[in-house]
mmCIF file of C-alpha atoms in Angstrom:
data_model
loop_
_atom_site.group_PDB
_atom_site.id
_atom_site.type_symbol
_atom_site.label_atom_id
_atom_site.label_comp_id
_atom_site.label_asym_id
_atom_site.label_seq_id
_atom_site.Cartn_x
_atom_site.Cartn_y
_atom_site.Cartn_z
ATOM 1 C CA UNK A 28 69.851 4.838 -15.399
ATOM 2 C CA UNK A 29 69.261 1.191 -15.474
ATOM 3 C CA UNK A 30 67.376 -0.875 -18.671
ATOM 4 C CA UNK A 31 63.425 -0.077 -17.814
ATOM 5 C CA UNK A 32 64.393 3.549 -17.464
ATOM 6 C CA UNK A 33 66.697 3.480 -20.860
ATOM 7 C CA UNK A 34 62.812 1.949 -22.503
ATOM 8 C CA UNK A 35 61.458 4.613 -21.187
ATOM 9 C CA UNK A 36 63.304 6.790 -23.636
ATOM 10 C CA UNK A 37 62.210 5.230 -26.288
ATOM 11 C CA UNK A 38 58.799 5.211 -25.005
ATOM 12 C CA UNK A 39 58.417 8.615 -24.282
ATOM 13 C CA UNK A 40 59.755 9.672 -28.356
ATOM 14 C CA UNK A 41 57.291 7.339 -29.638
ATOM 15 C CA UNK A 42 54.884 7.842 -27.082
ATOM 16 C CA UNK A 43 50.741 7.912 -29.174
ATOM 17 C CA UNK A 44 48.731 10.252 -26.389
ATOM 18 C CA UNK A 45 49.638 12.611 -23.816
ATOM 19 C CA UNK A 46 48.814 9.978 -20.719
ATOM 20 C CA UNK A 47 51.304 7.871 -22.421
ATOM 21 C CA UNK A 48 54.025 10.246 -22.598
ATOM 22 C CA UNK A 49 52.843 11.275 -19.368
ATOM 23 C CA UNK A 50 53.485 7.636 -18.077
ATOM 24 C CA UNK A 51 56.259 6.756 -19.665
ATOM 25 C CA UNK A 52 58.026 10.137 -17.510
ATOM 26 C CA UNK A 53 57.126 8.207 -14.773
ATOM 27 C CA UNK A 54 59.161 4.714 -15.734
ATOM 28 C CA UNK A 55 62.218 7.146 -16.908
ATOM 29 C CA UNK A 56 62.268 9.057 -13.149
ATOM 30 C CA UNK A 57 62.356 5.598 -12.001
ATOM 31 C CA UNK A 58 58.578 5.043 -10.369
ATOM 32 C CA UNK A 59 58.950 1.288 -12.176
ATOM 33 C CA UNK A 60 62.829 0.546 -11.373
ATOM 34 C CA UNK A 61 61.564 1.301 -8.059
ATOM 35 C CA UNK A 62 59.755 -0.604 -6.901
ATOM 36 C CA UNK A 63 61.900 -3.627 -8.900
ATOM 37 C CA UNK A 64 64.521 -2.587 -6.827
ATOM 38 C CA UNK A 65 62.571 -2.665 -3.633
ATOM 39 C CA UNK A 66 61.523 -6.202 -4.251
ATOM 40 C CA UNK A 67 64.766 -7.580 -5.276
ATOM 41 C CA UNK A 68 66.252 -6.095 -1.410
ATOM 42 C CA UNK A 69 63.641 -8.272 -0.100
ATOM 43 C CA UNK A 70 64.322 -11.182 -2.428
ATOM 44 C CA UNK A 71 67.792 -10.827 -1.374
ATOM 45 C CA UNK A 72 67.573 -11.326 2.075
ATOM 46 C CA UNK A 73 65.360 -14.066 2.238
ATOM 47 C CA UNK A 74 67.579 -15.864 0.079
ATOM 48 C CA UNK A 75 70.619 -14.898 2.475
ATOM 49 C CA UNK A 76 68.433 -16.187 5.390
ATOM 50 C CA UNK A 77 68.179 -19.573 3.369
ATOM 51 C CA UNK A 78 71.683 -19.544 1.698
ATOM 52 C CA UNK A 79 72.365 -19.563 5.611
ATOM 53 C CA UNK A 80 70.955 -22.102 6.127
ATOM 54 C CA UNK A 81 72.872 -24.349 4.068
ATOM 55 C CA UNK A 82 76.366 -23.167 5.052
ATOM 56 C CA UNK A 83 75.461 -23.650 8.541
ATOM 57 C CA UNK A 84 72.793 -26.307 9.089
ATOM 58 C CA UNK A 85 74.283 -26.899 12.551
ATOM 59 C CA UNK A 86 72.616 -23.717 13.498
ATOM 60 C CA UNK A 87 68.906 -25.436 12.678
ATOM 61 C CA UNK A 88 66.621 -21.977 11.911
ATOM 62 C CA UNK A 89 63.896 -22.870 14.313
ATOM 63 C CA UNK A 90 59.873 -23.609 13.004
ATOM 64 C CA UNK A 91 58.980 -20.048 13.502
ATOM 65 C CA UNK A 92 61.375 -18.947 11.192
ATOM 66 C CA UNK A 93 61.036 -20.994 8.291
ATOM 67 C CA UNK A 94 56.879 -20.071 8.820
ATOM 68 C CA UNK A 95 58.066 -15.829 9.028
ATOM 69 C CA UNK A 96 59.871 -16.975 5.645
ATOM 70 C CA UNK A 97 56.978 -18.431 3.524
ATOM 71 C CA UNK A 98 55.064 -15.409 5.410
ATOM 72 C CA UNK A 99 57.779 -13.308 3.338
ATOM 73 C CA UNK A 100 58.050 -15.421 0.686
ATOM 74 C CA UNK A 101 54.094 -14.508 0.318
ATOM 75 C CA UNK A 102 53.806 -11.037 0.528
ATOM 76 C CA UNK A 103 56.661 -10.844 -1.772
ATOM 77 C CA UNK A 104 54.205 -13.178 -4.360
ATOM 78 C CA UNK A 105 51.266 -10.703 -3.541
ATOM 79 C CA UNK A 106 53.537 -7.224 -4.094
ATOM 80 C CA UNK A 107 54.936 -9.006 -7.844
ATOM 81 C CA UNK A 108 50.849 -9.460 -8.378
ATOM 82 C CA UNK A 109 50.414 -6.223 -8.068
ATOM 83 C CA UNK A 110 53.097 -5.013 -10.395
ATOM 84 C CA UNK A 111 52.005 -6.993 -12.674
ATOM 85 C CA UNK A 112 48.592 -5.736 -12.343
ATOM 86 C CA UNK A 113 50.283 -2.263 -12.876
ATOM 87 C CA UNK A 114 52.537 -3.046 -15.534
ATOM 88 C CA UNK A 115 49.472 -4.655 -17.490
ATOM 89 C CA UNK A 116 47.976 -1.496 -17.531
ATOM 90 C CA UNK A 117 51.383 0.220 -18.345
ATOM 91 C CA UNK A 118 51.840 -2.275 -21.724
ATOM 92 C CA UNK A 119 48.244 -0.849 -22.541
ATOM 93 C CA UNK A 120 49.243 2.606 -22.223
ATOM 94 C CA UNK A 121 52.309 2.429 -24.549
ATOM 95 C CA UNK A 122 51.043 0.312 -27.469
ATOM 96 C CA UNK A 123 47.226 1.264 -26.513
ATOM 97 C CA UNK A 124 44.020 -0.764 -26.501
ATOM 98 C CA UNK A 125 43.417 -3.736 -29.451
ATOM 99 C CA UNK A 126 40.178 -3.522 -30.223
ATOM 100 C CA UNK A 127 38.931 -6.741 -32.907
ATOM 101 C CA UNK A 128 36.270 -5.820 -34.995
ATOM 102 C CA UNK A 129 34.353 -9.670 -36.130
ATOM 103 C CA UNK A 130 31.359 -10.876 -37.604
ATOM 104 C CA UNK A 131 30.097 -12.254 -40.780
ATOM 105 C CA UNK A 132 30.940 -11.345 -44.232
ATOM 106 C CA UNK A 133 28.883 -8.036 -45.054
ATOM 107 C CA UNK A 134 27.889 -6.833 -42.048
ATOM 108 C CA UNK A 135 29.512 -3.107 -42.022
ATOM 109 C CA UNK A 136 32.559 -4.217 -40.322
ATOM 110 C CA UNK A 137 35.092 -2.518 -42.904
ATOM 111 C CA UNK A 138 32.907 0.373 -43.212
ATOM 112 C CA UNK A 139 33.046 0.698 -39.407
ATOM 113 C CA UNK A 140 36.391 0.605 -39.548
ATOM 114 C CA UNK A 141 36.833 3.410 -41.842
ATOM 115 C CA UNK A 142 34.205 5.059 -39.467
ATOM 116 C CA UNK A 143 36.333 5.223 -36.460
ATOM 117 C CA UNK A 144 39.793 5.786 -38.511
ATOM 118 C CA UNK A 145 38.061 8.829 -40.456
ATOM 119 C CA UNK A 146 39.314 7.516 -44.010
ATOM 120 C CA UNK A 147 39.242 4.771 -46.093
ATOM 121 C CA UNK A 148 41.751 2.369 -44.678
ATOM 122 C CA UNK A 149 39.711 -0.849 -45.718
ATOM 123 C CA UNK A 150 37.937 -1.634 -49.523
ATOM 124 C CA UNK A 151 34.231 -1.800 -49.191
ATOM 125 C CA UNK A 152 31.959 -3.866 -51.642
ATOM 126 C CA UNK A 153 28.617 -5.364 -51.777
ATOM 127 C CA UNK A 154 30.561 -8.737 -53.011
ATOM 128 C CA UNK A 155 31.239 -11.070 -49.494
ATOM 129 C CA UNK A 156 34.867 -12.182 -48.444
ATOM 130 C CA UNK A 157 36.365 -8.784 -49.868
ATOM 131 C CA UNK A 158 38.290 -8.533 -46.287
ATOM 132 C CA UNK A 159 41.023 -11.400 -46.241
ATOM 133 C CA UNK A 160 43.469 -10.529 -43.928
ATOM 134 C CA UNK A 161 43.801 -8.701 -40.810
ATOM 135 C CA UNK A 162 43.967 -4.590 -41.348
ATOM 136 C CA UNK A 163 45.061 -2.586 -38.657
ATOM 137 C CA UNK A 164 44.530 1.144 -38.075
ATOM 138 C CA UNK A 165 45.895 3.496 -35.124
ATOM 139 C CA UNK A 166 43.316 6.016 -33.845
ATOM 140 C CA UNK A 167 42.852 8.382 -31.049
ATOM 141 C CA UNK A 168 39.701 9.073 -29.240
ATOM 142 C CA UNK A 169 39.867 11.878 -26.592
ATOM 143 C CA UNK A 170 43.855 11.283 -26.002
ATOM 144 C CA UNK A 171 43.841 7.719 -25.696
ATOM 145 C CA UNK A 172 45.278 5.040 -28.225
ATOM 146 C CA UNK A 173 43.707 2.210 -29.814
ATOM 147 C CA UNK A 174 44.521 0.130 -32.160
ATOM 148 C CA UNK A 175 41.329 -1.047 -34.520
ATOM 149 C CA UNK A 176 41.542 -4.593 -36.263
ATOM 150 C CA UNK A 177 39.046 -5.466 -39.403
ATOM 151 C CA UNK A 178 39.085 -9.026 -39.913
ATOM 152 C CA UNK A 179 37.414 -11.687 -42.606
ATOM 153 C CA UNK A 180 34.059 -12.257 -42.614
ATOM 154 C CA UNK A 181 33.727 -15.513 -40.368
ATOM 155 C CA UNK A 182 31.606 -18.537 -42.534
ATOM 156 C CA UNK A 183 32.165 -22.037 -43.856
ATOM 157 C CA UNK A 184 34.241 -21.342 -47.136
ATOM 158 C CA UNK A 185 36.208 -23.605 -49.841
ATOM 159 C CA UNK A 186 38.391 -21.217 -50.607
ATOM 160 C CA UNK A 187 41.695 -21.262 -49.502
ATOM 161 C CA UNK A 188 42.898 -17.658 -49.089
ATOM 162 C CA UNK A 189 39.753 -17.029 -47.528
ATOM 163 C CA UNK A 190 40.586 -20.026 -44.669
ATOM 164 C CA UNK A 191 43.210 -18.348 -44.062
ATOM 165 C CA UNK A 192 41.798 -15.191 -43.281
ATOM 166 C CA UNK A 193 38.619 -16.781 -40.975
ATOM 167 C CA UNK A 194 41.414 -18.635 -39.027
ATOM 168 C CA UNK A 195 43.949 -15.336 -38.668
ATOM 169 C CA UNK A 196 40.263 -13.800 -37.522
ATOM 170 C CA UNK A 197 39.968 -16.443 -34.612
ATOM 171 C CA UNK A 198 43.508 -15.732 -33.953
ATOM 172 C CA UNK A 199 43.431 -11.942 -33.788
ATOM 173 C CA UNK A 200 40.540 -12.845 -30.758
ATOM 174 C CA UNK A 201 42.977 -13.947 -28.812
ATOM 175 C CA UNK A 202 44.793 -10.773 -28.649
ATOM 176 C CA UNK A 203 42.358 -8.698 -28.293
ATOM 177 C CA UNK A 204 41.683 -5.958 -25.093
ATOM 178 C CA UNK A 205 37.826 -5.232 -26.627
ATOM 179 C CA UNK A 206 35.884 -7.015 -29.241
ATOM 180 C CA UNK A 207 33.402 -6.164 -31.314
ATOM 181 C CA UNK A 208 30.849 -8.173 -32.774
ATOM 182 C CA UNK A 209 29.083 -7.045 -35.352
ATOM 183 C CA UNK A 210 26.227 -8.145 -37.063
ATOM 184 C CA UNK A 211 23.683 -6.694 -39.349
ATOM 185 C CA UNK A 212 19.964 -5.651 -37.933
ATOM 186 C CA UNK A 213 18.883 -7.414 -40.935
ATOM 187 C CA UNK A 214 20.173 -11.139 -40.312
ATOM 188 C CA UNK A 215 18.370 -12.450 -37.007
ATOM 189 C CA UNK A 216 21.482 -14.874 -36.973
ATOM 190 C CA UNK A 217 24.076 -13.947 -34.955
ATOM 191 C CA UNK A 218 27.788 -14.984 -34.685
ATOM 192 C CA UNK A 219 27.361 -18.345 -32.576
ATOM 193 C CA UNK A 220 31.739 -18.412 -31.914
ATOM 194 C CA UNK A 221 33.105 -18.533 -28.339
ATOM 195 C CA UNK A 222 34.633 -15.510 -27.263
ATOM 196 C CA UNK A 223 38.296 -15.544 -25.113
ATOM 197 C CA UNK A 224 37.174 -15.395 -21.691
ATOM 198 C CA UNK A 225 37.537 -12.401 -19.507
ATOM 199 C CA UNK A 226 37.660 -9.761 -22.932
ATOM 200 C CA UNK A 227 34.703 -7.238 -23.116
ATOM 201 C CA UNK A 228 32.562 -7.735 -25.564
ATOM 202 C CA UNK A 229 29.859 -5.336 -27.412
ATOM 203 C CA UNK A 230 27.189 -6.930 -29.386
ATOM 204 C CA UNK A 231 27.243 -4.254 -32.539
ATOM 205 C CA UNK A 232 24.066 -3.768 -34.613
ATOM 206 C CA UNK A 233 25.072 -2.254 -37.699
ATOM 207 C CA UNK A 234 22.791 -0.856 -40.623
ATOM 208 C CA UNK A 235 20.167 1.204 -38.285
ATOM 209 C CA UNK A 236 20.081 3.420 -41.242
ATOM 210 C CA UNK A 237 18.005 0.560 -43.684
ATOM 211 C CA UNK A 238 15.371 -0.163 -41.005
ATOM 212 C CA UNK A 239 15.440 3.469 -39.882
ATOM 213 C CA UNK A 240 15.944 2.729 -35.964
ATOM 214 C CA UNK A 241 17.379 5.298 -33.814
ATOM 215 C CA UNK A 242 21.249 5.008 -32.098
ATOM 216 C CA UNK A 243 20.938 3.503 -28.814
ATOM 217 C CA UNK A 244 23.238 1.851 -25.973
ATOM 218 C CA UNK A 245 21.419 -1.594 -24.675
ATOM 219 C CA UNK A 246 22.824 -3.078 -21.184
ATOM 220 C CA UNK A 247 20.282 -6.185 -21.578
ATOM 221 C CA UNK A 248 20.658 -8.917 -18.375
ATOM 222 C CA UNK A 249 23.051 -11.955 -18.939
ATOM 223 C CA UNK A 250 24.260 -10.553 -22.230
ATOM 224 C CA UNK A 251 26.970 -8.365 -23.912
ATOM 225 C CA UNK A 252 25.959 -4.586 -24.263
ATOM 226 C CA UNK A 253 24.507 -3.351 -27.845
ATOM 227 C CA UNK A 254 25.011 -0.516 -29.533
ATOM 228 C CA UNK A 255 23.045 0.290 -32.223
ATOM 229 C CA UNK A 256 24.275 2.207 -35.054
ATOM 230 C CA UNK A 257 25.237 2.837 -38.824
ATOM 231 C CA UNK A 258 29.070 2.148 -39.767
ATOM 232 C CA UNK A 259 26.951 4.445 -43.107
ATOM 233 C CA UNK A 260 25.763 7.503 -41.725
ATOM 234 C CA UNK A 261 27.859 7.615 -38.669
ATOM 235 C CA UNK A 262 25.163 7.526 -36.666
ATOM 236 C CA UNK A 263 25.585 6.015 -33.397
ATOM 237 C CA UNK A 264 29.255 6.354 -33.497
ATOM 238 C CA UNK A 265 29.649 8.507 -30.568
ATOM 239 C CA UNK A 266 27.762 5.899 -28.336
ATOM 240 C CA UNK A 267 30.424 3.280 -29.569
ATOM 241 C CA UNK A 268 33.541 5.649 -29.070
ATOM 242 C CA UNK A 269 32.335 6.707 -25.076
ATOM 243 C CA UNK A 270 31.986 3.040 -24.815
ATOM 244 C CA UNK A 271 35.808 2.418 -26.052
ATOM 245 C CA UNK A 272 36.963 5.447 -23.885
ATOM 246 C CA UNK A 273 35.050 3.779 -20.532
ATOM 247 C CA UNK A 274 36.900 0.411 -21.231
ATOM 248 C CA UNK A 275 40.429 2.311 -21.807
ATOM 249 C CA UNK A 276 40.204 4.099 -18.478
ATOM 250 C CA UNK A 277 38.572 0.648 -17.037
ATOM 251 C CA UNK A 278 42.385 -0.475 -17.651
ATOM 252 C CA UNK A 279 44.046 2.406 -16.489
ATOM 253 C CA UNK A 280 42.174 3.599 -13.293
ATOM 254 C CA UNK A 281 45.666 4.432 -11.308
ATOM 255 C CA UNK A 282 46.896 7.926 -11.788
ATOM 256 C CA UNK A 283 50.674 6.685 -11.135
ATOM 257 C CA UNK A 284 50.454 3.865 -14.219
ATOM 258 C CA UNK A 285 53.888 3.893 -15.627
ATOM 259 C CA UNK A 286 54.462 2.579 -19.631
ATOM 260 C CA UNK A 287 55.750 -1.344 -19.675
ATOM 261 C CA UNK A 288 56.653 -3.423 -22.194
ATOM 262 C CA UNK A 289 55.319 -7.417 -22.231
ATOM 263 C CA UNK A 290 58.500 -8.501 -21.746
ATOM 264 C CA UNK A 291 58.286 -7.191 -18.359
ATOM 265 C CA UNK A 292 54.804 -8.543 -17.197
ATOM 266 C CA UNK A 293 56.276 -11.977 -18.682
ATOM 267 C CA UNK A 294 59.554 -11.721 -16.306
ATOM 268 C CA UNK A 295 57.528 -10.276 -13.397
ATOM 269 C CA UNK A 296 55.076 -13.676 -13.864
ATOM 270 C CA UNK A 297 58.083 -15.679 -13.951
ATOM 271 C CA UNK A 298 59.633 -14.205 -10.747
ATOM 272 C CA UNK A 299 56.071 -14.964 -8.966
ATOM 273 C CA UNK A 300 56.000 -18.479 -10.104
ATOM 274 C CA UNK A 301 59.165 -19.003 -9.559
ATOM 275 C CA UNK A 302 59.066 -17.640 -5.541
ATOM 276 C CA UNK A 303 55.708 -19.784 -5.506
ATOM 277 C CA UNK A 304 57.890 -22.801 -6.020
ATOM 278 C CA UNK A 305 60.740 -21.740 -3.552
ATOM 279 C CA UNK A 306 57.805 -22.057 -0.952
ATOM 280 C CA UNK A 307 56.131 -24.977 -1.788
ATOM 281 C CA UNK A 308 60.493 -26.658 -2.046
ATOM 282 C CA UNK A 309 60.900 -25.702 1.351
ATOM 283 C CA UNK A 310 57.448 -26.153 3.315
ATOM 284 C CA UNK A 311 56.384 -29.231 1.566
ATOM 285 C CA UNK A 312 59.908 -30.908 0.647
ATOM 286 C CA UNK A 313 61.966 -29.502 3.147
ATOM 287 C CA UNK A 314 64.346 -28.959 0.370
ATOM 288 C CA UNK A 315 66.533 -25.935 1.240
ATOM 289 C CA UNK A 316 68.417 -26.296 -1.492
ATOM 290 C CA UNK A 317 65.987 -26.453 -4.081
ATOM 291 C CA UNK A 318 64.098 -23.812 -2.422
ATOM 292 C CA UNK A 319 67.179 -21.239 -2.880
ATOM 293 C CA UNK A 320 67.743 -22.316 -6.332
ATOM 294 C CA UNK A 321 64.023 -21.043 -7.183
ATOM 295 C CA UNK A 322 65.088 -17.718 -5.341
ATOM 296 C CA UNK A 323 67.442 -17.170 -7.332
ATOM 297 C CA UNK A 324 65.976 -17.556 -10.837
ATOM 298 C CA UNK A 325 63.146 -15.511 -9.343
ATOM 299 C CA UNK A 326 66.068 -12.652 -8.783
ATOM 300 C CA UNK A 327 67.199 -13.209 -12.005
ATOM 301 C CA UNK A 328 63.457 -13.103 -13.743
ATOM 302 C CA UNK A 329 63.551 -9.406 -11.733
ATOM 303 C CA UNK A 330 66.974 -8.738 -12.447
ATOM 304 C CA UNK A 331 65.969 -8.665 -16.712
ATOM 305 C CA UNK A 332 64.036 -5.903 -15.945
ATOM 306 C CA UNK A 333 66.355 -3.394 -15.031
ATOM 307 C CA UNK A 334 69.467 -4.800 -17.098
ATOM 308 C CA UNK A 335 71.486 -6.303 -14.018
ATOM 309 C CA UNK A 336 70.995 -9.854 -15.387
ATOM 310 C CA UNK A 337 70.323 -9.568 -19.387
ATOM 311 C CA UNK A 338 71.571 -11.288 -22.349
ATOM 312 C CA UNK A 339 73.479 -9.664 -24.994
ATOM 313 C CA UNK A 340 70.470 -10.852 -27.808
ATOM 314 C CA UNK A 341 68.029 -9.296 -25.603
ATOM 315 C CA UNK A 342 70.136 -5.802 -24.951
ATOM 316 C CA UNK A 343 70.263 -5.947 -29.110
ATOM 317 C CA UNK A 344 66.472 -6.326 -29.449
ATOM 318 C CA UNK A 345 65.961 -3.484 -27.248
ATOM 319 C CA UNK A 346 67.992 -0.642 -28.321
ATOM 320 C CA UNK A 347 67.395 -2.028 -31.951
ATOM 321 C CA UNK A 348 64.063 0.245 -31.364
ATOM 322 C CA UNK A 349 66.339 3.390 -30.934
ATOM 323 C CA UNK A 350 66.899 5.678 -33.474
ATOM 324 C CA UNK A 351 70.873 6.277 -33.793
#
């Protein structure tokens, strides 16, 4: 058993919905270590092939073989791409999907909160700015995880706690799989901020229940999605939950996803930029040397994954999550 699959323990005792624990039996009968495994054999012998090279220059590798190398050196980029892509989607199904709830000071967005969590996790008042600081509840919805975030009304304010809680707002957008802006049908205003770039957003209109509009799910042309809906009543809510379901299973479309952990998308981008560079050493510089070094901290980016290279702090972080 080698590091990923000892996380995969872990992740499978604490794991929030049956995919997950589903998943995360994957990473611990190795479907992860795998394929790390299989890439590091490759990584291996291209850096023997270059490693050779410098021992015994007087044997010159000819032009074709220094082009079948960066054509190696390529696919290997292309196959750690793809893990990541898969391991992305593995991080989501172990700590599930963050979904930021913003807008402007009374628009519903505690109460919608408390909507989708089924209690009353945040205090709603009339009285604006009563949300200061980021609340966080877990929820299910038809086996899958998400995380909801409630966040401080975003406006111009003097007061200093309640900076602090517009700019932890902007902050929590930044981490966020899903937002949700929300805005009252009553103010014809609507949140003028710039969203993070490639994060779904849903364009919320809350308070159906004071002009007495029906629920409905808008796809307009050239603009976020709206649902319409009461965070009051309830009504609506179902429209706004099969919307969150179709995003989760937008990030996990594979039926072989295994559960990661960010530290391993982090390594496996490392490793990629890291053979990127042992190209560019060796076709643009010439450098065989250089290129070899970048090999091998691209084997050791890998190597983190499954324990064969990992610091002692890092082994202590880990298992620090372990019950004993």
């Amino acid at each position: 058993m080698d590091l990923a699959q000892a996380e995969a323990v872990c992740d499978l005792i604490n794991a929030n919905s049956k995919k997950a624990a589903f998943s995360a039996l994957c990473a611990l009968q190795g479907d992860f270590s795998q394929k790390i495994h299989s890439i590091l054999e490759k990584l291996t012998y291209s850096r023997v092939r270059v490693e050779s090279q410098i021992d015994f220059s007087e044997d010159a590798i000819d032009l074709y073989d220094i082009e079948a190398l960066c054509q190696d050196m390529d696919s290997l980029s292309e196959t750690i791409s793809q893990l990541i892509r898969s391991a992305q989607k593995g991080v989501v199904l172990r700590e599930g999907l963050r979904v930021v709830i913003v807008g402007k000071p009374n628009v519903g967005k505690s109460s919608l909160l408390n909507q989708l969590s089924e209690k009353e996790a945040a205090i709603v008042t009339e009285e604006p700015g009563t949300t200061r600081d980021l609340l966080t509840e877990a929820i299910q919805i038809e086996g899958r995880a998400f995380y909801i975030v409630d966040t401080a009304g975003i406006r111009e304010t003097e007061n200093k706690i309640e900076q602090e809680g517009v700019r932890r707002a902007y902050t929590a957008l930044e981490t966020a799989h899903i937002i949700l802006s929300v805005h009252s049908v009553e103010d014809q205003e609507s949140l003028t901020i710039e969203f993070p770039e490639a994060v779904p957003v849903i364009a919320v209109q809350n308070k159906i229940d004071l002009t007495g509009e029906s629920p409905a799910f808008i796809r307009p042309k050239g603009d976020f999605p709206t649902i319409k809906l009461s965070s009051k009543t309830g009504a609506g809510l179902d429209l706004l939950k099969q919307y969150l379901v179709e995003e989760f299973l937008e990030h996990n479309t594979e039926e072989d996803t295994f559960t990661a952990r960010q530290r391993h998308v982090e390594a496996l981008r490392c490793a990629c930029t890291e053979l990127q560079e042992a190209k560019k050493m060796l076709l643009f510089q010439g450098s065989w040397e250089l290129c070899a070094e970048y090999l091998r901290q691209s084997q050791e980016q890998l190597a983190l994954i499954t324990g064969a290279f990992t610091p002692e702090d890092l082994l202590g972080e880990i298992f620090s999550t372990f019950c004993i």
